[in-house]
PDB file of C-alpha atoms in Angstrom:
ATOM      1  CA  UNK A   1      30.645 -12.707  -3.329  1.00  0.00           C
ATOM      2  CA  UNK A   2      31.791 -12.184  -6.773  1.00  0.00           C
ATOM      3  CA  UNK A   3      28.516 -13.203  -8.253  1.00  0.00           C
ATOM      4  CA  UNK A   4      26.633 -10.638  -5.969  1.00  0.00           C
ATOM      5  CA  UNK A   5      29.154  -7.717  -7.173  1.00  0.00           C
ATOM      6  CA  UNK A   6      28.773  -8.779 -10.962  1.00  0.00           C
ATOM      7  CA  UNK A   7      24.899  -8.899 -10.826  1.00  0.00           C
ATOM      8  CA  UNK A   8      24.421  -5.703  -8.947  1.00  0.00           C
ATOM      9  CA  UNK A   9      26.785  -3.984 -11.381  1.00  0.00           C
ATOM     10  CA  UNK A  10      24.620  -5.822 -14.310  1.00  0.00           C
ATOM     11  CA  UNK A  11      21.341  -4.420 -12.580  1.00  0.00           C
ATOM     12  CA  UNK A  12      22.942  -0.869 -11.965  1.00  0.00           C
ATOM     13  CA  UNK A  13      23.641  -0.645 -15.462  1.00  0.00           C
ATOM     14  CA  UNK A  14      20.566  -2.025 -16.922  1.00  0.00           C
ATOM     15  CA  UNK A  15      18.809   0.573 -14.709  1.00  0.00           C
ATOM     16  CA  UNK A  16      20.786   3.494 -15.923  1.00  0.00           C
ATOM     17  CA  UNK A  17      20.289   2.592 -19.781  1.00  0.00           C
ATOM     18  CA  UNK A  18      16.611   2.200 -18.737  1.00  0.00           C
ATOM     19  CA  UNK A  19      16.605   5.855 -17.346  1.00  0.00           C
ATOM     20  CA  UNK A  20      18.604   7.095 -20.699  1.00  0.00           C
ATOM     21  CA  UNK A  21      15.827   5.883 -22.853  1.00  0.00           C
ATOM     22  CA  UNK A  22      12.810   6.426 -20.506  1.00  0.00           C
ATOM     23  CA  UNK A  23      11.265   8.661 -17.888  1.00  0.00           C
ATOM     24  CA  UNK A  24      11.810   8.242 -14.395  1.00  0.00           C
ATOM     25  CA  UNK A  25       8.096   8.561 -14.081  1.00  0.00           C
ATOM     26  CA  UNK A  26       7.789   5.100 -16.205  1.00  0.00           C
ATOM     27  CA  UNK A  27      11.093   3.444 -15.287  1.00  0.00           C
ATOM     28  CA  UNK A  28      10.870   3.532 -11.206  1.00  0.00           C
ATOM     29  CA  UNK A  29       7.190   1.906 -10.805  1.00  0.00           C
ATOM     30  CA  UNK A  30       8.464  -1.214 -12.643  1.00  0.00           C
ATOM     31  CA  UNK A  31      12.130  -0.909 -10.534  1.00  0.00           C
ATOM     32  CA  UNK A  32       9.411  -1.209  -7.688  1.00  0.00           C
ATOM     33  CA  UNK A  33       8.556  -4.585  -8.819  1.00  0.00           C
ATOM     34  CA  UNK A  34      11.750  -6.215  -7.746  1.00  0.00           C
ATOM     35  CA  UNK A  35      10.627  -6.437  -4.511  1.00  0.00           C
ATOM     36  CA  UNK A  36       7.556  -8.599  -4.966  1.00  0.00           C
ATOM     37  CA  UNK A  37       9.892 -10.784  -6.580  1.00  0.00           C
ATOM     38  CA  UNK A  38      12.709 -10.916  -4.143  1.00  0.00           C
ATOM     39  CA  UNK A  39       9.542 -12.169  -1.769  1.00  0.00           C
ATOM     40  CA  UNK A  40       8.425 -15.231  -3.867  1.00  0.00           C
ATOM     41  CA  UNK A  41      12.354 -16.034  -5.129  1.00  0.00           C
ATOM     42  CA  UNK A  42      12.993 -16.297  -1.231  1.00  0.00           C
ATOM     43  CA  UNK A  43       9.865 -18.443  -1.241  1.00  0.00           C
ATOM     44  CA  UNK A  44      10.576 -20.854  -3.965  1.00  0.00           C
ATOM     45  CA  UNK A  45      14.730 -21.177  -3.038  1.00  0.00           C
ATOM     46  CA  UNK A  46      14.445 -20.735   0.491  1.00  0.00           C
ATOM     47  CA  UNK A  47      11.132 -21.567   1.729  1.00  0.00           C
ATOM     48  CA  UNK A  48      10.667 -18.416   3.594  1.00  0.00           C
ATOM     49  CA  UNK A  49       7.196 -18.179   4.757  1.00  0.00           C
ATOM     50  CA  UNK A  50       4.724 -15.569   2.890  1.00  0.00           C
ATOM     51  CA  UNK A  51       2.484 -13.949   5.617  1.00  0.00           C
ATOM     52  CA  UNK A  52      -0.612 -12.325   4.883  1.00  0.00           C
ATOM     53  CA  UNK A  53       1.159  -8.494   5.867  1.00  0.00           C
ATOM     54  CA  UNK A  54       4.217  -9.637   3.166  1.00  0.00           C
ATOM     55  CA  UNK A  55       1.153 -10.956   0.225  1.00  0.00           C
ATOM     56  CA  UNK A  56      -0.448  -7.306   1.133  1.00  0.00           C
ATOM     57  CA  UNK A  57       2.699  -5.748   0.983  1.00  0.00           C
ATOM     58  CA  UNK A  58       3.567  -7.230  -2.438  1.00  0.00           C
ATOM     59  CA  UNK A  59      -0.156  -6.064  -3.764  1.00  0.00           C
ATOM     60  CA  UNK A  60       0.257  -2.597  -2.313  1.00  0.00           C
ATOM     61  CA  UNK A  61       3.194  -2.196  -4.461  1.00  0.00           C
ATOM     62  CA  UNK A  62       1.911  -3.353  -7.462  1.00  0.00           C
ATOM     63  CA  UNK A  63      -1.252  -1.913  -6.759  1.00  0.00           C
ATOM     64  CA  UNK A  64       0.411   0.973  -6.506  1.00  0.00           C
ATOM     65  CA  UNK A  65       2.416   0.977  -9.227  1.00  0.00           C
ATOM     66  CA  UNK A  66      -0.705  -0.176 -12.003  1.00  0.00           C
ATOM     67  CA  UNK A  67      -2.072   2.920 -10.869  1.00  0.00           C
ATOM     68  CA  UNK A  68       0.863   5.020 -11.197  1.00  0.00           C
ATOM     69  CA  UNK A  69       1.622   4.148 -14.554  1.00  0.00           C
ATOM     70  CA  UNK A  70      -2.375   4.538 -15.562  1.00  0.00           C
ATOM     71  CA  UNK A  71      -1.997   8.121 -14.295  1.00  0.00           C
ATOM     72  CA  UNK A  72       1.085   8.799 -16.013  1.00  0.00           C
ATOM     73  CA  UNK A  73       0.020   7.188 -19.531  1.00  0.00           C
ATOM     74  CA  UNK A  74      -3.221   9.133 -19.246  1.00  0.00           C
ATOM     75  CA  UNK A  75      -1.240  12.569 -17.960  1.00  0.00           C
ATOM     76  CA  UNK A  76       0.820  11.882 -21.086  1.00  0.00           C
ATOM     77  CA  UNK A  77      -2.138  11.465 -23.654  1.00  0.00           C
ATOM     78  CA  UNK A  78      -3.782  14.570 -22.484  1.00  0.00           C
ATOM     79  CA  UNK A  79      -1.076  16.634 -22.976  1.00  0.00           C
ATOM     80  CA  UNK A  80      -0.280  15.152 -26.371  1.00  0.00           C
ATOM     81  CA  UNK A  81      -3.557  16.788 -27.426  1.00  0.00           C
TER      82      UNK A  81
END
């Protein structure tokens, strides 16, 4: 139990100095990606099974997430200009 508190704090915090030095818009995507990995770290430890709904879950997200980012860098240039 004290391992769980200590890493969430660590995680909390690491996300907080991540939003002081970066946009939401560019921090959150990549936040996102935690999941994904919580699904194959329950895989490898735990040998939960990976359905096809969790492996199109887990592309969705990062899917969704490539794209975000490609729209934000681009939003980003353009207005640079």
């Amino acid at each position: 139990m004290i391992a769980a508190a200590v890493t969430a704090l660590v995680a909390h915090y690491c996300l907080s100095r991540a939003l002081s030095y970066a946009d939401a818009a560019i921090v959150m995507p990549i936040d996102y990606l935690r999941l994904p990995l919580i699904m194959l770290t329950a895989w490898w430890l735990y040998d939960e099974a990976v359905t096809i709904w969790l492996a199109l879950g887990a592309g969705l997200i990062i899917g969704g997430n490539a794209l975000g980012l490609f729209l934000e860098s681009r939003r980003r240039k353009v207005a640079s200009t």
